Amino acid sequence: MKSTKELQDIATQVRRDVLRMVNSCQSGHPGGSLGCADLFTALYFNTMNVSPDNFTREGKGEDMFFLSIGHIAPVWYSTLARRGYFPVKELATLRQLGSRLQGHPSYSSKLPGVRAASGSLGQGMSVAIGAALAKKLNGDSNLVYSLHGDGEIEEGQIWEAAMFAGANGVDNLVSIIDNNGVQIDGRCKDVCGVVNLKEKFLSFGWDVLECDGNDMQALLDTLKECKQHAHKGKPVMLVMKTKMGKGVDFMEDNNGWHGKAPNDEQTQNALSQLKETLGDY
Amino acid sequence: MKEYKILGEKDTRSGFAEGLLEAGRENENVVALCADLTPSVRMDLFAKEFPERFFQTGIAESNMVSIASGMALSGKIAFVGSFAAFSTGRVYDQIRQSVAYSDCNVKIAGSHAGITLGEDGATHQILEDIGLMRMMPNMVVINPCDFNQTKQATLAAARYKGPVYLRYGRPKVPVFMPEDMPFEIGKAITLNEGKDVSLFATGHLVWQALEACKLLEAEGISAEVINIHTIKPLDETAVLESVKKTGCAVSCEEHMYNGGLGDAVAQLLVRNYPAPMEFVGIDDQFGQSGKPMQLMQHYHLMAEDIVIAAKKAIKRK
């Protein structure tokens, strides 16, 4: 079991990976990726029961994860590589022709760790529900996790899924919302009234927990609590407050960095704020 | 010509019902999901016998398709059912990303397809679904012609690993295919051998093509009738060999010209063996309310219309 300090160090390295990856291909989505680095590290290095050496799409006998907001693929790819799903040096191929690291996650490129494509928003909660129902049919007590954006929940399908999961007691599902409050066109609350997330999901029959998604210890504790809430008749939602661009001062809480790659100078500035803890790829 | 006896009149959706039930008995991984149309799309038999493997999603087709994807990638064989308009057009993006691109073993059942849905009118009569699904990489597209073939096609879809679109209809139509004839995906069936014109037909229009064949025979014209139950992958060998023999072709379908069987056959011929070809189908318009057979007549989808098209094709040789 890794200490909180060790996990923080991994998250810092993941942030460096993200920046170097998007800088290298001059495209991609650094903002949300940086904001979720702590969550990915906590999930893959502490919370989830996973088998990186023996990855199977069906995920029998282990926890499963679905990234609904496919655009933050860089943070997922880095975490998967750092966890041992595939060689870290492959991170250098992000978005290149023929790469397994597609701009948005793809099953067809057969990257270990990825089970379904995502990118077109709003579908991942439903996919995760399907995997959770299959686990129930198979008598597999492991959990299914999904990650969503607060902007993403403007998609109607999220609410179809939320209603279904609540009504059917899909209690082996833990969904997480990255509540950074910003989306491409501005503040989520201004774009389409994305407010009162806790109340919304409570009214749909979910158990709802909240935490600071950029505080590793708080994340670890709350994810542990989420597990304890599972298998008790209701799906579990974690509303996680984060900062877009977390860890890089000029990117923090700035929606301009949702889908823009830093240039070389900006990248150097950003990297100078994040210690190389595990060795760059 | 070879005589085809009518064994009764049944709806193809009931063939799906029996096929799905048998598939469920054959393999415990078969699951079914429906969006509040269980009796209409005929998932009722399966739901009754396997309640633990049947999932009611409510009126939420997008959620239904993506849930099916999650179940399929976990090892299940997931059938989703709705009216064809809602199980294809309404959820194109979900099928595209979560099913086809993600190569999930999901079977999309499209009931009430085509103009013969009848009285409900154009909102429910999808005429573009074959095209929509044909354009999707990884997708198999099947449109069986009668009750017996739909039952066998459903079983074949369950046994095949990968995304399948299975199109079937609502009205009672002649049953004429042998009950136990195995269904081979992608393998066309020659129903009558002929030498003057090739009639390539799918779905409800296969019977009309056989009727047309009889009418043509009475006028001394020998028509070859081929049942193209699988539009993708198209049995290219069967199509090319037939047209090389007859020298011209007619496509017959309850669908738009755009994107349908006719498009698929024409593309194949243009690339490999250009020949005169005529299309029996619907030309770039929406349907309307009416009785199924009234609509078939109104939109020129009957045997008599196939005869006219066949003569036109022959004349152009």
mmCIF file with all atom_site columns, N, CA and C in Angstrom, chain A residues 144-178:
data_model
loop_
_atom_site.group_PDB
_atom_site.id
_atom_site.type_symbol
_atom_site.label_atom_id
_atom_site.label_alt_id
_atom_site.label_comp_id
_atom_site.label_asym_id
_atom_site.label_entity_id
_atom_site.label_seq_id
_atom_site.pdbx_PDB_ins_code
_atom_site.Cartn_x
_atom_site.Cartn_y
_atom_site.Cartn_z
_atom_site.occupancy
_atom_site.B_iso_or_equiv
_atom_site.pdbx_formal_charge
_atom_site.auth_seq_id
_atom_site.auth_comp_id
_atom_site.auth_asym_id
_atom_site.auth_atom_id
_atom_site.pdbx_PDB_model_num
ATOM 1   N N  . VAL A 1 144 ? -17.905 -0.991 -10.337 1.00 0.00 ? 144 VAL A N  1
ATOM 2   C CA . VAL A 1 144 ? -17.676 -0.289 -11.596 1.00 0.00 ? 144 VAL A CA 1
ATOM 3   C C  . VAL A 1 144 ? -17.637 1.207  -11.305 1.00 0.00 ? 144 VAL A C  1
ATOM 4   N N  . TYR A 1 145 ? -16.601 1.869  -11.783 1.00 0.00 ? 145 TYR A N  1
ATOM 5   C CA . TYR A 1 145 ? -16.432 3.311  -11.593 1.00 0.00 ? 145 TYR A CA 1
ATOM 6   C C  . TYR A 1 145 ? -16.583 4.035  -12.933 1.00 0.00 ? 145 TYR A C  1
ATOM 7   N N  . SER A 1 146 ? -17.153 5.216  -12.882 1.00 0.00 ? 146 SER A N  1
ATOM 8   C CA . SER A 1 146 ? -17.191 6.044  -14.099 1.00 0.00 ? 146 SER A CA 1
ATOM 9   C C  . SER A 1 146 ? -16.889 7.483  -13.715 1.00 0.00 ? 146 SER A C  1
ATOM 10  N N  . LEU A 1 147 ? -16.256 8.197  -14.639 1.00 0.00 ? 147 LEU A N  1
ATOM 11  C CA . LEU A 1 147 ? -15.906 9.608  -14.378 1.00 0.00 ? 147 LEU A CA 1
ATOM 12  C C  . LEU A 1 147 ? -16.577 10.520 -15.403 1.00 0.00 ? 147 LEU A C  1
ATOM 13  N N  . HIS A 1 148 ? -17.167 11.570 -14.896 1.00 0.00 ? 148 HIS A N  1
ATOM 14  C CA . HIS A 1 148 ? -17.921 12.517 -15.727 1.00 0.00 ? 148 HIS A CA 1
ATOM 15  C C  . HIS A 1 148 ? -17.472 13.943 -15.453 1.00 0.00 ? 148 HIS A C  1
ATOM 16  N N  . GLY A 1 149 ? -17.824 14.829 -16.379 1.00 0.00 ? 149 GLY A N  1
ATOM 17  C CA . GLY A 1 149 ? -17.544 16.239 -16.166 1.00 0.00 ? 149 GLY A CA 1
ATOM 18  C C  . GLY A 1 149 ? -18.811 16.951 -15.732 1.00 0.00 ? 149 GLY A C  1
ATOM 19  N N  . ASP A 1 150 ? -18.640 18.084 -15.054 1.00 0.00 ? 150 ASP A N  1
ATOM 20  C CA . ASP A 1 150 ? -19.858 18.821 -14.667 1.00 0.00 ? 150 ASP A CA 1
ATOM 21  C C  . ASP A 1 150 ? -20.505 19.464 -15.891 1.00 0.00 ? 150 ASP A C  1
ATOM 22  N N  . GLY A 1 151 ? -19.701 19.834 -16.873 1.00 0.00 ? 151 GLY A N  1
ATOM 23  C CA . GLY A 1 151 ? -20.286 20.305 -18.128 1.00 0.00 ? 151 GLY A CA 1
ATOM 24  C C  . GLY A 1 151 ? -20.991 19.172 -18.849 1.00 0.00 ? 151 GLY A C  1
ATOM 25  N N  . GLU A 1 152 ? -20.413 17.977 -18.758 1.00 0.00 ? 152 GLU A N  1
ATOM 26  C CA . GLU A 1 152 ? -20.975 16.822 -19.464 1.00 0.00 ? 152 GLU A CA 1
ATOM 27  C C  . GLU A 1 152 ? -22.408 16.512 -19.047 1.00 0.00 ? 152 GLU A C  1
ATOM 28  N N  . ILE A 1 153 ? -22.721 16.812 -17.789 1.00 0.00 ? 153 ILE A N  1
ATOM 29  C CA . ILE A 1 153 ? -24.057 16.414 -17.328 1.00 0.00 ? 153 ILE A CA 1
ATOM 30  C C  . ILE A 1 153 ? -25.172 17.275 -17.932 1.00 0.00 ? 153 ILE A C  1
ATOM 31  N N  . GLU A 1 154 ? -24.776 18.212 -18.798 1.00 0.00 ? 154 GLU A N  1
ATOM 32  C CA . GLU A 1 154 ? -25.799 18.907 -19.592 1.00 0.00 ? 154 GLU A CA 1
ATOM 33  C C  . GLU A 1 154 ? -26.394 17.962 -20.642 1.00 0.00 ? 154 GLU A C  1
ATOM 34  N N  . GLU A 1 155 ? -25.672 16.878 -20.946 1.00 0.00 ? 155 GLU A N  1
ATOM 35  C CA . GLU A 1 155 ? -26.187 15.882 -21.891 1.00 0.00 ? 155 GLU A CA 1
ATOM 36  C C  . GLU A 1 155 ? -27.377 15.146 -21.269 1.00 0.00 ? 155 GLU A C  1
ATOM 37  N N  . GLY A 1 156 ? -28.450 15.028 -22.039 1.00 0.00 ? 156 GLY A N  1
ATOM 38  C CA . GLY A 1 156 ? -29.662 14.383 -21.513 1.00 0.00 ? 156 GLY A CA 1
ATOM 39  C C  . GLY A 1 156 ? -29.477 12.926 -21.137 1.00 0.00 ? 156 GLY A C  1
ATOM 40  N N  . GLN A 1 157 ? -28.595 12.230 -21.851 1.00 0.00 ? 157 GLN A N  1
ATOM 41  C CA . GLN A 1 157 ? -28.441 10.799 -21.579 1.00 0.00 ? 157 GLN A CA 1
ATOM 42  C C  . GLN A 1 157 ? -27.953 10.535 -20.157 1.00 0.00 ? 157 GLN A C  1
ATOM 43  N N  . ILE A 1 158 ? -27.201 11.476 -19.599 1.00 0.00 ? 158 ILE A N  1
ATOM 44  C CA . ILE A 1 158 ? -26.734 11.319 -18.221 1.00 0.00 ? 158 ILE A CA 1
ATOM 45  C C  . ILE A 1 158 ? -27.931 11.140 -17.290 1.00 0.00 ? 158 ILE A C  1
ATOM 46  N N  . TRP A 1 159 ? -28.988 11.885 -17.572 1.00 0.00 ? 159 TRP A N  1
ATOM 47  C CA . TRP A 1 159 ? -30.158 11.836 -16.680 1.00 0.00 ? 159 TRP A CA 1
ATOM 48  C C  . TRP A 1 159 ? -31.017 10.614 -16.943 1.00 0.00 ? 159 TRP A C  1
ATOM 49  N N  . GLU A 1 160 ? -30.982 10.128 -18.175 1.00 0.00 ? 160 GLU A N  1
ATOM 50  C CA . GLU A 1 160 ? -31.627 8.830  -18.447 1.00 0.00 ? 160 GLU A CA 1
ATOM 51  C C  . GLU A 1 160 ? -30.921 7.755  -17.611 1.00 0.00 ? 160 GLU A C  1
ATOM 52  N N  . ALA A 1 161 ? -29.596 7.822  -17.630 1.00 0.00 ? 161 ALA A N  1
ATOM 53  C CA . ALA A 1 161 ? -28.804 6.828  -16.908 1.00 0.00 ? 161 ALA A CA 1
ATOM 54  C C  . ALA A 1 161 ? -28.993 6.973  -15.399 1.00 0.00 ? 161 ALA A C  1
ATOM 55  N N  . ALA A 1 162 ? -28.990 8.229  -14.929 1.00 0.00 ? 162 ALA A N  1
ATOM 56  C CA . ALA A 1 162 ? -29.144 8.472  -13.491 1.00 0.00 ? 162 ALA A CA 1
ATOM 57  C C  . ALA A 1 162 ? -30.498 7.957  -13.001 1.00 0.00 ? 162 ALA A C  1
ATOM 58  N N  . MET A 1 163 ? -31.529 8.190  -13.797 1.00 0.00 ? 163 MET A N  1
ATOM 59  C CA . MET A 1 163 ? -32.868 7.730  -13.421 1.00 0.00 ? 163 MET A CA 1
ATOM 60  C C  . MET A 1 163 ? -32.933 6.206  -13.380 1.00 0.00 ? 163 MET A C  1
ATOM 61  N N  . PHE A 1 164 ? -32.328 5.584  -14.406 1.00 0.00 ? 164 PHE A N  1
ATOM 62  C CA . PHE A 1 164 ? -32.332 4.119  -14.478 1.00 0.00 ? 164 PHE A CA 1
ATOM 63  C C  . PHE A 1 164 ? -31.574 3.522  -13.283 1.00 0.00 ? 164 PHE A C  1
ATOM 64  N N  . ALA A 1 165 ? -30.379 4.062  -13.008 1.00 0.00 ? 165 ALA A N  1
ATOM 65  C CA . ALA A 1 165 ? -29.546 3.489  -11.943 1.00 0.00 ? 165 ALA A CA 1
ATOM 66  C C  . ALA A 1 165 ? -30.224 3.640  -10.591 1.00 0.00 ? 165 ALA A C  1
ATOM 67  N N  . GLY A 1 166 ? -30.848 4.784  -10.379 1.00 0.00 ? 166 GLY A N  1
ATOM 68  C CA . GLY A 1 166 ? -31.552 4.998  -9.115  1.00 0.00 ? 166 GLY A CA 1
ATOM 69  C C  . GLY A 1 166 ? -32.755 4.079  -8.995  1.00 0.00 ? 166 GLY A C  1
ATOM 70  N N  . ALA A 1 167 ? -33.544 4.002  -10.064 1.00 0.00 ? 167 ALA A N  1
ATOM 71  C CA . ALA A 1 167 ? -34.766 3.200  -10.026 1.00 0.00 ? 167 ALA A CA 1
ATOM 72  C C  . ALA A 1 167 ? -34.467 1.718  -9.889  1.00 0.00 ? 167 ALA A C  1
ATOM 73  N N  . ASN A 1 168 ? -33.352 1.280  -10.455 1.00 0.00 ? 168 ASN A N  1
ATOM 74  C CA . ASN A 1 168 ? -33.034 -0.149 -10.445 1.00 0.00 ? 168 ASN A CA 1
ATOM 75  C C  . ASN A 1 168 ? -32.003 -0.539 -9.382  1.00 0.00 ? 168 ASN A C  1
ATOM 76  N N  . GLY A 1 169 ? -31.654 0.408  -8.530  1.00 0.00 ? 169 GLY A N  1
ATOM 77  C CA . GLY A 1 169 ? -30.726 0.083  -7.440  1.00 0.00 ? 169 GLY A CA 1
ATOM 78  C C  . GLY A 1 169 ? -29.405 -0.490 -7.928  1.00 0.00 ? 169 GLY A C  1
ATOM 79  N N  . VAL A 1 170 ? -28.797 0.155  -8.913  1.00 0.00 ? 170 VAL A N  1
ATOM 80  C CA . VAL A 1 170 ? -27.503 -0.332 -9.424  1.00 0.00 ? 170 VAL A CA 1
ATOM 81  C C  . VAL A 1 170 ? -26.432 0.072  -8.402  1.00 0.00 ? 170 VAL A C  1
ATOM 82  N N  . ASP A 1 171 ? -26.343 -0.697 -7.353  1.00 0.00 ? 171 ASP A N  1
ATOM 83  C CA . ASP A 1 171 ? -25.539 -0.284 -6.190  1.00 0.00 ? 171 ASP A CA 1
ATOM 84  C C  . ASP A 1 171 ? -24.093 -0.754 -6.234  1.00 0.00 ? 171 ASP A C  1
ATOM 85  N N  . ASN A 1 172 ? -23.691 -1.313 -7.381  1.00 0.00 ? 172 ASN A N  1
ATOM 86  C CA . ASN A 1 172 ? -22.266 -1.637 -7.550  1.00 0.00 ? 172 ASN A CA 1
ATOM 87  C C  . ASN A 1 172 ? -21.594 -0.643 -8.497  1.00 0.00 ? 172 ASN A C  1
ATOM 88  N N  . LEU A 1 173 ? -22.223 0.513  -8.620  1.00 0.00 ? 173 LEU A N  1
ATOM 89  C CA . LEU A 1 173 ? -21.704 1.580  -9.479  1.00 0.00 ? 173 LEU A CA 1
ATOM 90  C C  . LEU A 1 173 ? -21.297 2.778  -8.625  1.00 0.00 ? 173 LEU A C  1
ATOM 91  N N  . VAL A 1 174 ? -20.068 3.258  -8.844  1.00 0.00 ? 174 VAL A N  1
ATOM 92  C CA . VAL A 1 174 ? -19.618 4.504  -8.228  1.00 0.00 ? 174 VAL A CA 1
ATOM 93  C C  . VAL A 1 174 ? -19.300 5.480  -9.351  1.00 0.00 ? 174 VAL A C  1
ATOM 94  N N  . SER A 1 175 ? -20.134 6.495  -9.509  1.00 0.00 ? 175 SER A N  1
ATOM 95  C CA . SER A 1 175 ? -19.877 7.510  -10.531 1.00 0.00 ? 175 SER A CA 1
ATOM 96  C C  . SER A 1 175 ? -19.270 8.731  -9.854  1.00 0.00 ? 175 SER A C  1
ATOM 97  N N  . ILE A 1 176 ? -18.393 9.390  -10.585 1.00 0.00 ? 176 ILE A N  1
ATOM 98  C CA . ILE A 1 176 ? -17.694 10.544 -10.022 1.00 0.00 ? 176 ILE A CA 1
ATOM 99  C C  . ILE A 1 176 ? -17.871 11.714 -10.980 1.00 0.00 ? 176 ILE A C  1
ATOM 100 N N  . ILE A 1 177 ? -18.183 12.872 -10.439 1.00 0.00 ? 177 ILE A N  1
ATOM 101 C CA . ILE A 1 177 ? -18.252 14.068 -11.285 1.00 0.00 ? 177 ILE A CA 1
ATOM 102 C C  . ILE A 1 177 ? -17.080 14.982 -10.949 1.00 0.00 ? 177 ILE A C  1
ATOM 103 N N  . ASP A 1 178 ? -16.329 15.329 -11.985 1.00 0.00 ? 178 ASP A N  1
ATOM 104 C CA . ASP A 1 178 ? -15.254 16.300 -11.835 1.00 0.00 ? 178 ASP A CA 1
ATOM 105 C C  . ASP A 1 178 ? -15.902 17.685 -11.848 1.00 0.00 ? 178 ASP A C  1
#
